[in-house]
Amino acid sequence: APLLRAEISSLLAKQAVEVVPEEQKECGLYSRYFLVPKKDGGIRPILDLRPLNRALAKRSFKMITVKQILAHIQPGDHLIAVDLKDAYFHIQVAPHHRRFLRFAFEGVAYQFKVFPFGLALAPCTFTMCMNAALSPLRLSGMRVLNYLDDWLIIAQSRSVLEEHRLRLLAHLACLGLSVNMQKSMLQPRQSITFLGMVLDSRTMIARLSEQRIQQGGSSEDVSETAWSDGSCSLRLSAGFAAYEAVTAVVTRPNPAAGVERREEAPCYNAFVPCGTGALVRHSYVRAGRMVVTTDASLPAFGVWARDQKHWHINCLEMEAVRLALQNFLPFVKDQHVLIRTDNTAVVAYINRQGGTR
């Protein structure tokens, strides 16, 4: 209760929420309100908006990907990172829609005036608004990459980047956007941490940051997360995605059953021979090419255990890929592997290095 009380007081001070008028308290949609810890040690208020989200129209949109970020970086580039403070709170909610964003605490009803965390439309709408806000800067030639509240600004020279930094901060101030000065890295550098990756424009190598690796577990244990054991090295080259996706599939647990990744250590060691966890761009070119074709079937030659026959076909197709790579590891070791499967869901999961389901 003390934490919730303090957080609500903070939201009132930021004008993110308002007290619902007494005559309107009986109407509207009330949701469960709770707090979750943030990476920086703070707390983030969350509205349990799952019932509302199910009723909202789904809007598809594409956020910037790791591959696109790496494609924008050129050898010798200088970089800075900007982190927006209370990002969603910059987007106002129409007054007649605020009744759907209500919660109650200690007998008082509140409603959000801005986008709360947990609203399904928030990432899409916020990204669209920020793209519009950044459009004038991009049209002037500034390289700005935005992933929600994390922005990366790139320039070929330090002097140009310093000029772009001043223009960007002035532009944000005019728009009323607040910058988190503690989390931002505003001094030009050629090696920077962005979205959990360390990007180095001198060596053109990207790797997971130490913090991201620590979040995944011990570096000596292969049973850590898929990020740290399957894709701990991202190359600044156009074709890195296939390698990382294949490695992630090999080291990922069964899609419908819990399997320790420790037993897949030989596969991991074979696919990641570089002990530093960073792969040089040209090492990918020297590797050979191997095509692995898979298909899953319940009848005939599709031999599955009894419990596996109840899996969704997408899980079976992904399991077929995993088993093929494991069993034919001596043939695909140190090769550029192309997976051929007739399941579009598996293709999407491999190419995108995972999914949300």
Short mmCIF file of C-alpha atoms in Angstrom, two decimals:
data_model
loop_
_atom_site.label_atom_id
_atom_site.label_comp_id
_atom_site.label_asym_id
_atom_site.label_seq_id
_atom_site.Cartn_x
_atom_site.Cartn_y
_atom_site.Cartn_z
CA ALA A 1 0.00 0.00 0.00
CA PRO A 2 2.71 2.60 0.76
CA LEU A 3 4.35 2.00 -2.62
CA LEU A 4 1.04 2.30 -4.45
CA ARG A 5 0.16 5.42 -2.51
CA ALA A 6 3.50 7.01 -3.34
CA GLU A 7 3.24 6.04 -7.01
CA ILE A 8 -0.26 7.49 -7.33
CA SER A 9 0.95 10.73 -5.76
CA SER A 10 3.76 10.78 -8.33
CA LEU A 11 1.28 10.20 -11.17
CA LEU A 12 -0.89 13.04 -9.90
CA ALA A 13 2.14 15.35 -9.75
CA LYS A 14 3.04 14.42 -13.33
CA GLN A 15 -0.59 15.01 -14.36
CA ALA A 16 -0.69 11.47 -15.73
CA VAL A 17 -3.88 10.64 -13.80
CA GLU A 18 -6.78 12.60 -12.43
CA VAL A 19 -9.47 11.99 -9.83
CA VAL A 20 -12.78 10.89 -11.33
CA PRO A 21 -15.62 13.31 -10.52
CA GLU A 22 -17.98 11.94 -7.90
CA GLU A 23 -20.98 11.89 -10.25
CA GLN A 24 -19.06 9.76 -12.80
CA LYS A 25 -17.60 7.14 -10.46
CA GLU A 26 -20.31 4.55 -11.11
CA CYS A 27 -19.64 4.31 -14.85
CA GLY A 28 -16.58 3.51 -16.91
CA LEU A 29 -14.22 0.53 -16.98
CA TYR A 30 -12.15 -0.16 -13.87
CA SER A 31 -9.02 -2.29 -14.10
CA ARG A 32 -6.64 -3.85 -11.62
CA TYR A 33 -3.71 -1.59 -10.83
CA PHE A 34 -0.31 -2.89 -9.70
CA LEU A 35 3.42 -2.17 -9.82
CA VAL A 36 6.26 -4.04 -11.51
CA PRO A 37 10.01 -3.48 -11.01
CA LYS A 38 12.00 -1.63 -13.69
CA LYS A 39 15.50 -2.50 -14.87
CA ASP A 40 16.94 0.60 -13.22
CA GLY A 41 15.56 -0.37 -9.83
CA GLY A 42 12.48 1.83 -9.97
CA ILE A 43 8.87 0.77 -10.27
CA ARG A 44 6.42 1.02 -13.14
CA PRO A 45 2.63 1.28 -12.73
CA ILE A 46 0.64 -1.18 -14.80
CA LEU A 47 -3.07 -1.32 -15.47
CA ASP A 48 -4.38 -4.83 -16.12
CA LEU A 49 -6.08 -3.87 -19.36
CA ARG A 50 -6.49 -7.37 -20.78
CA PRO A 51 -10.31 -7.17 -20.94
CA LEU A 52 -10.09 -3.81 -22.73
CA ASN A 53 -7.31 -4.98 -25.05
CA ARG A 54 -9.44 -7.92 -26.21
CA ALA A 55 -12.12 -5.47 -27.31
CA LEU A 56 -9.75 -3.13 -29.18
CA ALA A 57 -9.19 -3.42 -32.90
CA LYS A 58 -5.76 -4.87 -33.62
CA ARG A 59 -3.44 -2.58 -35.58
CA SER A 60 -0.44 -4.20 -37.20
CA PHE A 61 2.76 -2.21 -37.43
CA LYS A 62 6.46 -2.92 -37.65
CA MET A 63 9.00 -1.67 -35.18
CA ILE A 64 12.61 -1.28 -36.17
CA THR A 65 14.52 -4.55 -36.06
CA VAL A 66 18.08 -5.38 -35.05
CA LYS A 67 18.91 -6.09 -38.67
CA GLN A 68 17.71 -2.61 -39.70
CA ILE A 69 19.69 -0.98 -36.91
CA LEU A 70 22.89 -2.69 -37.97
CA ALA A 71 22.29 -1.83 -41.62
CA HIS A 72 22.34 1.90 -40.74
CA ILE A 73 25.77 1.75 -39.09
CA GLN A 74 28.78 2.43 -41.30
CA PRO A 75 32.47 1.87 -40.46
CA GLY A 76 33.84 4.68 -38.30
CA ASP A 77 30.44 6.15 -37.40
CA HIS A 78 29.96 8.09 -34.17
CA LEU A 79 26.89 7.39 -32.05
CA ILE A 80 24.87 8.73 -29.14
CA ALA A 81 21.82 7.25 -27.39
CA VAL A 82 18.81 9.17 -26.10
CA ASP A 83 16.33 7.75 -23.61
CA LEU A 84 12.96 9.46 -23.21
CA LYS A 85 11.60 9.92 -19.71
CA ASP A 86 8.06 8.64 -19.04
CA ALA A 87 7.67 7.96 -22.73
CA TYR A 88 4.00 6.96 -22.89
CA PHE A 89 3.03 9.85 -20.64
CA HIS A 90 3.73 12.21 -23.54
CA ILE A 91 0.67 10.92 -25.43
CA GLN A 92 -2.62 12.41 -24.21
CA VAL A 93 -5.85 10.39 -24.15
CA ALA A 94 -9.02 12.05 -25.42
CA PRO A 95 -11.18 13.11 -22.43
CA HIS A 96 -14.18 11.01 -23.54
CA HIS A 97 -11.98 7.88 -23.69
CA ARG A 98 -10.41 8.24 -20.25
CA ARG A 99 -13.36 6.46 -18.63
CA PHE A 100 -11.95 3.18 -20.02
CA LEU A 101 -8.67 3.69 -18.13
CA ARG A 102 -9.91 3.85 -14.55
CA PHE A 103 -8.77 2.24 -11.33
CA ALA A 104 -9.62 2.70 -7.66
CA PHE A 105 -7.41 2.85 -4.59
CA GLU A 106 -8.44 3.41 -0.97
CA GLY A 107 -11.92 4.47 -2.01
CA VAL A 108 -10.78 7.05 -4.57
CA ALA A 109 -11.37 6.56 -8.31
CA TYR A 110 -8.69 7.67 -10.78
CA GLN A 111 -8.40 7.67 -14.54
CA PHE A 112 -5.37 8.02 -16.80
CA LYS A 113 -5.05 11.18 -18.86
CA VAL A 114 -2.15 9.71 -20.82
CA PHE A 115 -1.22 6.31 -22.22
CA PRO A 116 -0.69 3.80 -19.40
CA PHE A 117 1.66 0.84 -19.64
CA GLY A 118 -0.35 -2.23 -20.59
CA LEU A 119 -2.51 -0.66 -23.30
CA ALA A 120 -2.25 -2.76 -26.47
CA LEU A 121 -2.43 0.26 -28.77
CA ALA A 122 0.28 2.17 -26.92
CA PRO A 123 3.41 0.86 -28.72
CA CYS A 124 1.89 1.35 -32.18
CA THR A 125 0.46 4.80 -31.48
CA PHE A 126 3.57 5.99 -29.66
CA THR A 127 5.85 4.83 -32.49
CA MET A 128 3.67 6.55 -35.10
CA CYS A 129 3.71 9.79 -33.11
CA MET A 130 7.48 9.66 -32.63
CA ASN A 131 8.04 8.92 -36.32
CA ALA A 132 6.02 12.03 -37.15
CA ALA A 133 7.99 14.05 -34.60
CA LEU A 134 11.31 12.87 -36.06
CA SER A 135 10.29 13.33 -39.68
CA PRO A 136 11.67 16.92 -40.04
CA LEU A 137 15.03 15.84 -38.64
CA ARG A 138 15.25 12.83 -40.92
CA LEU A 139 14.34 14.90 -43.95
CA SER A 140 17.27 17.17 -43.13
CA GLY A 141 19.64 14.19 -43.31
CA MET A 142 19.88 13.22 -39.66
CA ARG A 143 20.17 9.49 -38.97
CA VAL A 144 17.82 8.79 -36.05
CA LEU A 145 16.64 5.29 -35.17
CA ASN A 146 13.84 5.02 -32.62
CA TYR A 147 12.65 1.95 -30.75
CA LEU A 148 9.91 3.20 -28.42
CA ASP A 149 11.73 5.43 -25.90
CA ASP A 150 15.25 4.35 -26.93
CA TRP A 151 16.78 6.39 -29.76
CA LEU A 152 20.09 6.05 -31.55
CA ILE A 153 21.62 9.01 -33.42
CA ILE A 154 24.39 8.27 -35.92
CA ALA A 155 26.78 10.51 -37.86
CA GLN A 156 30.00 9.93 -39.76
CA SER A 157 31.99 12.53 -37.81
CA ARG A 158 32.06 13.66 -34.20
CA SER A 159 31.49 17.33 -35.06
CA VAL A 160 28.41 16.56 -37.16
CA LEU A 161 27.00 14.36 -34.41
CA GLU A 162 27.48 17.10 -31.82
CA GLU A 163 25.56 19.48 -34.06
CA HIS A 164 22.80 16.90 -34.53
CA ARG A 165 22.64 16.35 -30.78
CA LEU A 166 21.98 20.05 -30.16
CA ARG A 167 19.31 20.13 -32.85
CA LEU A 168 17.63 16.99 -31.53
CA LEU A 169 17.52 18.16 -27.91
CA ALA A 170 16.16 21.54 -28.97
CA HIS A 171 13.55 19.82 -31.13
CA LEU A 172 12.47 17.58 -28.25
CA ALA A 173 12.21 20.55 -25.91
CA CYS A 174 9.95 22.35 -28.39
CA LEU A 175 7.71 19.28 -28.54
CA GLY A 176 7.55 18.98 -24.75
CA LEU A 177 9.37 15.63 -24.69
CA SER A 178 11.54 14.93 -21.65
CA VAL A 179 14.95 13.25 -21.89
CA ASN A 180 16.25 10.93 -19.20
CA MET A 181 19.70 12.44 -18.81
CA GLN A 182 20.92 9.66 -16.49
CA LYS A 183 20.16 6.83 -18.92
CA SER A 184 21.06 8.72 -22.10
CA MET A 185 24.60 8.61 -23.53
CA LEU A 186 25.04 12.02 -25.12
CA GLN A 187 28.81 12.04 -25.64
CA PRO A 188 29.76 10.87 -29.15
CA ARG A 189 31.46 7.51 -29.17
CA GLN A 190 32.18 4.68 -31.57
CA SER A 191 31.14 1.92 -29.17
CA ILE A 192 27.77 2.26 -27.50
CA THR A 193 25.20 0.13 -25.71
CA PHE A 194 21.78 0.22 -27.34
CA LEU A 195 18.84 -2.14 -26.75
CA GLY A 196 21.04 -4.54 -24.83
CA MET A 197 23.71 -4.66 -27.56
CA VAL A 198 27.18 -3.19 -27.66
CA LEU A 199 27.59 -1.67 -31.13
CA ASP A 200 31.15 -0.95 -32.25
CA SER A 201 31.55 0.94 -35.53
CA ARG A 202 35.34 0.52 -35.52
CA THR A 203 35.33 -3.26 -35.65
CA MET A 204 31.80 -3.52 -37.08
CA ILE A 205 30.95 -6.09 -34.43
CA ALA A 206 27.89 -6.19 -32.19
CA ARG A 207 27.48 -8.32 -29.09
CA LEU A 208 25.25 -8.57 -26.07
CA SER A 209 26.07 -6.17 -23.27
CA GLU A 210 27.42 -7.55 -20.01
CA GLN A 211 24.21 -6.54 -18.25
CA ARG A 212 22.12 -8.46 -20.77
CA ILE A 213 24.32 -11.53 -20.35
CA GLN A 214 24.08 -11.29 -16.57
CA GLN A 215 20.30 -11.13 -16.81
CA GLY A 216 20.41 -14.36 -18.76
CA GLY A 217 22.45 -16.29 -16.20
CA SER A 218 25.99 -17.57 -15.79
CA SER A 219 28.18 -17.39 -18.86
CA GLU A 220 29.57 -20.82 -17.95
CA ASP A 221 26.14 -22.47 -18.09
CA VAL A 222 24.63 -23.24 -21.48
CA SER A 223 21.16 -23.49 -19.91
CA GLU A 224 20.82 -19.70 -19.88
CA THR A 225 18.42 -17.70 -22.04
CA ALA A 226 18.19 -17.99 -25.81
CA TRP A 227 19.67 -14.51 -26.17
CA SER A 228 22.83 -15.31 -24.26
CA ASP A 229 23.48 -18.81 -25.50
CA GLY A 230 21.96 -18.70 -28.96
CA SER A 231 22.51 -15.22 -30.26
CA CYS A 232 25.13 -13.59 -28.07
CA SER A 233 26.94 -12.31 -31.14
CA LEU A 234 25.28 -10.22 -33.81
CA ARG A 235 27.37 -9.29 -36.80
CA LEU A 236 27.13 -5.94 -38.50
CA SER A 237 26.47 -7.55 -41.85
CA ALA A 238 23.44 -8.10 -44.00
CA GLY A 239 23.33 -11.86 -43.62
CA PHE A 240 23.79 -12.46 -39.90
CA ALA A 241 20.15 -13.31 -39.16
CA ALA A 242 20.19 -16.82 -40.62
CA TYR A 243 23.13 -17.93 -38.47
CA GLU A 244 21.69 -16.51 -35.28
CA ALA A 245 18.22 -17.90 -35.97
CA VAL A 246 19.58 -21.40 -36.57
CA THR A 247 21.65 -21.24 -33.39
CA ALA A 248 18.63 -20.06 -31.42
CA VAL A 249 16.55 -22.96 -32.74
CA VAL A 250 19.19 -25.52 -31.80
CA THR A 251 19.63 -24.19 -28.27
CA ARG A 252 15.98 -23.41 -27.59
CA PRO A 253 13.96 -25.92 -25.53
CA ASN A 254 11.24 -28.07 -27.07
CA PRO A 255 8.33 -25.84 -28.17
CA ALA A 256 5.73 -27.78 -26.18
CA ALA A 257 7.73 -29.47 -23.44
CA GLY A 258 10.33 -28.37 -20.93
CA VAL A 259 13.77 -29.66 -21.92
CA GLU A 260 17.01 -28.60 -20.26
CA ARG A 261 19.27 -26.76 -22.68
CA ARG A 262 22.27 -28.20 -20.91
CA GLU A 263 22.01 -31.34 -23.04
CA GLU A 264 22.31 -29.22 -26.17
CA ALA A 265 25.75 -27.94 -25.20
CA PRO A 266 27.50 -29.84 -28.04
CA CYS A 267 25.25 -28.09 -30.55
CA TYR A 268 25.95 -24.72 -29.01
CA ASN A 269 29.69 -25.29 -28.93
CA ALA A 270 29.69 -26.39 -32.55
CA PHE A 271 27.74 -23.39 -33.78
CA VAL A 272 29.61 -20.83 -31.67
CA PRO A 273 33.30 -21.73 -31.97
CA CYS A 274 34.42 -18.18 -31.11
CA GLY A 275 35.02 -17.95 -27.36
CA THR A 276 34.62 -14.19 -27.21
CA GLY A 277 30.99 -14.30 -28.33
CA ALA A 278 31.63 -11.87 -31.19
CA LEU A 279 31.79 -12.81 -34.85
CA VAL A 280 33.69 -10.82 -37.45
CA ARG A 281 31.81 -9.80 -40.57
CA HIS A 282 33.96 -11.65 -43.12
CA SER A 283 33.91 -14.96 -41.20
CA TYR A 284 30.39 -15.49 -42.47
CA VAL A 285 31.48 -15.27 -46.09
CA ARG A 286 34.08 -18.00 -45.77
CA ALA A 287 31.61 -20.56 -44.41
CA GLY A 288 30.11 -23.15 -46.74
CA ARG A 289 26.43 -23.46 -47.47
CA MET A 290 24.17 -26.33 -46.43
CA VAL A 291 20.44 -26.71 -47.15
CA VAL A 292 18.33 -28.61 -44.61
CA THR A 293 14.79 -29.50 -45.71
CA THR A 294 12.30 -30.58 -43.05
CA ASP A 295 8.65 -31.56 -42.90
CA ALA A 296 6.44 -32.86 -40.12
CA SER A 297 3.60 -35.33 -40.58
CA LEU A 298 1.35 -37.20 -38.17
CA PRO A 299 0.68 -40.28 -40.37
CA ALA A 300 3.07 -42.56 -42.28
CA PHE A 301 6.73 -41.63 -41.71
CA GLY A 302 5.84 -38.94 -39.19
CA VAL A 303 6.89 -40.89 -36.11
CA TRP A 304 5.96 -39.00 -32.94
CA ALA A 305 5.60 -40.00 -29.32
CA ARG A 306 2.08 -40.25 -27.96
CA ASP A 307 2.30 -36.98 -26.06
CA GLN A 308 3.78 -35.22 -29.09
CA LYS A 309 0.84 -36.17 -31.31
CA HIS A 310 -1.27 -33.66 -29.39
CA TRP A 311 1.08 -30.77 -30.21
CA HIS A 312 0.05 -28.07 -32.64
CA ILE A 313 1.42 -28.63 -36.13
CA ASN A 314 3.55 -25.46 -35.80
CA CYS A 315 5.27 -26.98 -32.76
CA LEU A 316 5.84 -30.24 -34.62
CA GLU A 317 7.34 -28.42 -37.60
CA MET A 318 9.67 -26.46 -35.32
CA GLU A 319 10.62 -29.64 -33.50
CA ALA A 320 11.44 -31.26 -36.85
CA VAL A 321 13.87 -28.42 -37.57
CA ARG A 322 15.45 -28.72 -34.15
CA LEU A 323 15.88 -32.50 -34.38
CA ALA A 324 17.29 -32.28 -37.90
CA LEU A 325 19.95 -29.77 -36.85
CA GLN A 326 20.85 -31.77 -33.76
CA ASN A 327 21.11 -35.14 -35.48
CA PHE A 328 22.96 -33.86 -38.54
CA LEU A 329 25.24 -31.59 -36.57
CA PRO A 330 28.47 -33.14 -37.99
CA PHE A 331 27.32 -32.23 -41.50
CA VAL A 332 26.11 -28.69 -40.81
CA LYS A 333 28.89 -27.72 -38.41
CA ASP A 334 30.70 -24.53 -39.50
CA GLN A 335 28.30 -24.14 -42.41
CA HIS A 336 25.89 -21.46 -43.55
CA VAL A 337 22.63 -23.36 -43.02
CA LEU A 338 19.47 -22.62 -45.00
CA ILE A 339 16.32 -24.17 -43.51
CA ARG A 340 13.61 -25.15 -45.98
CA THR A 341 10.21 -25.81 -44.41
CA ASP A 342 6.66 -25.56 -45.73
CA ASN A 343 5.37 -24.02 -42.48
CA THR A 344 5.14 -20.23 -42.67
CA ALA A 345 4.99 -19.87 -38.88
CA VAL A 346 8.31 -21.68 -38.50
CA VAL A 347 9.83 -19.57 -41.29
CA ALA A 348 8.71 -16.39 -39.51
CA TYR A 349 10.01 -17.55 -36.12
CA ILE A 350 13.41 -18.45 -37.52
CA ASN A 351 13.82 -15.32 -39.65
CA ARG A 352 12.67 -13.06 -36.80
CA GLN A 353 14.63 -15.00 -34.18
CA GLY A 354 11.56 -15.80 -32.12
CA GLY A 355 8.06 -14.49 -31.59
CA THR A 356 5.52 -13.41 -29.00
CA ARG A 357 3.71 -16.73 -28.59
#
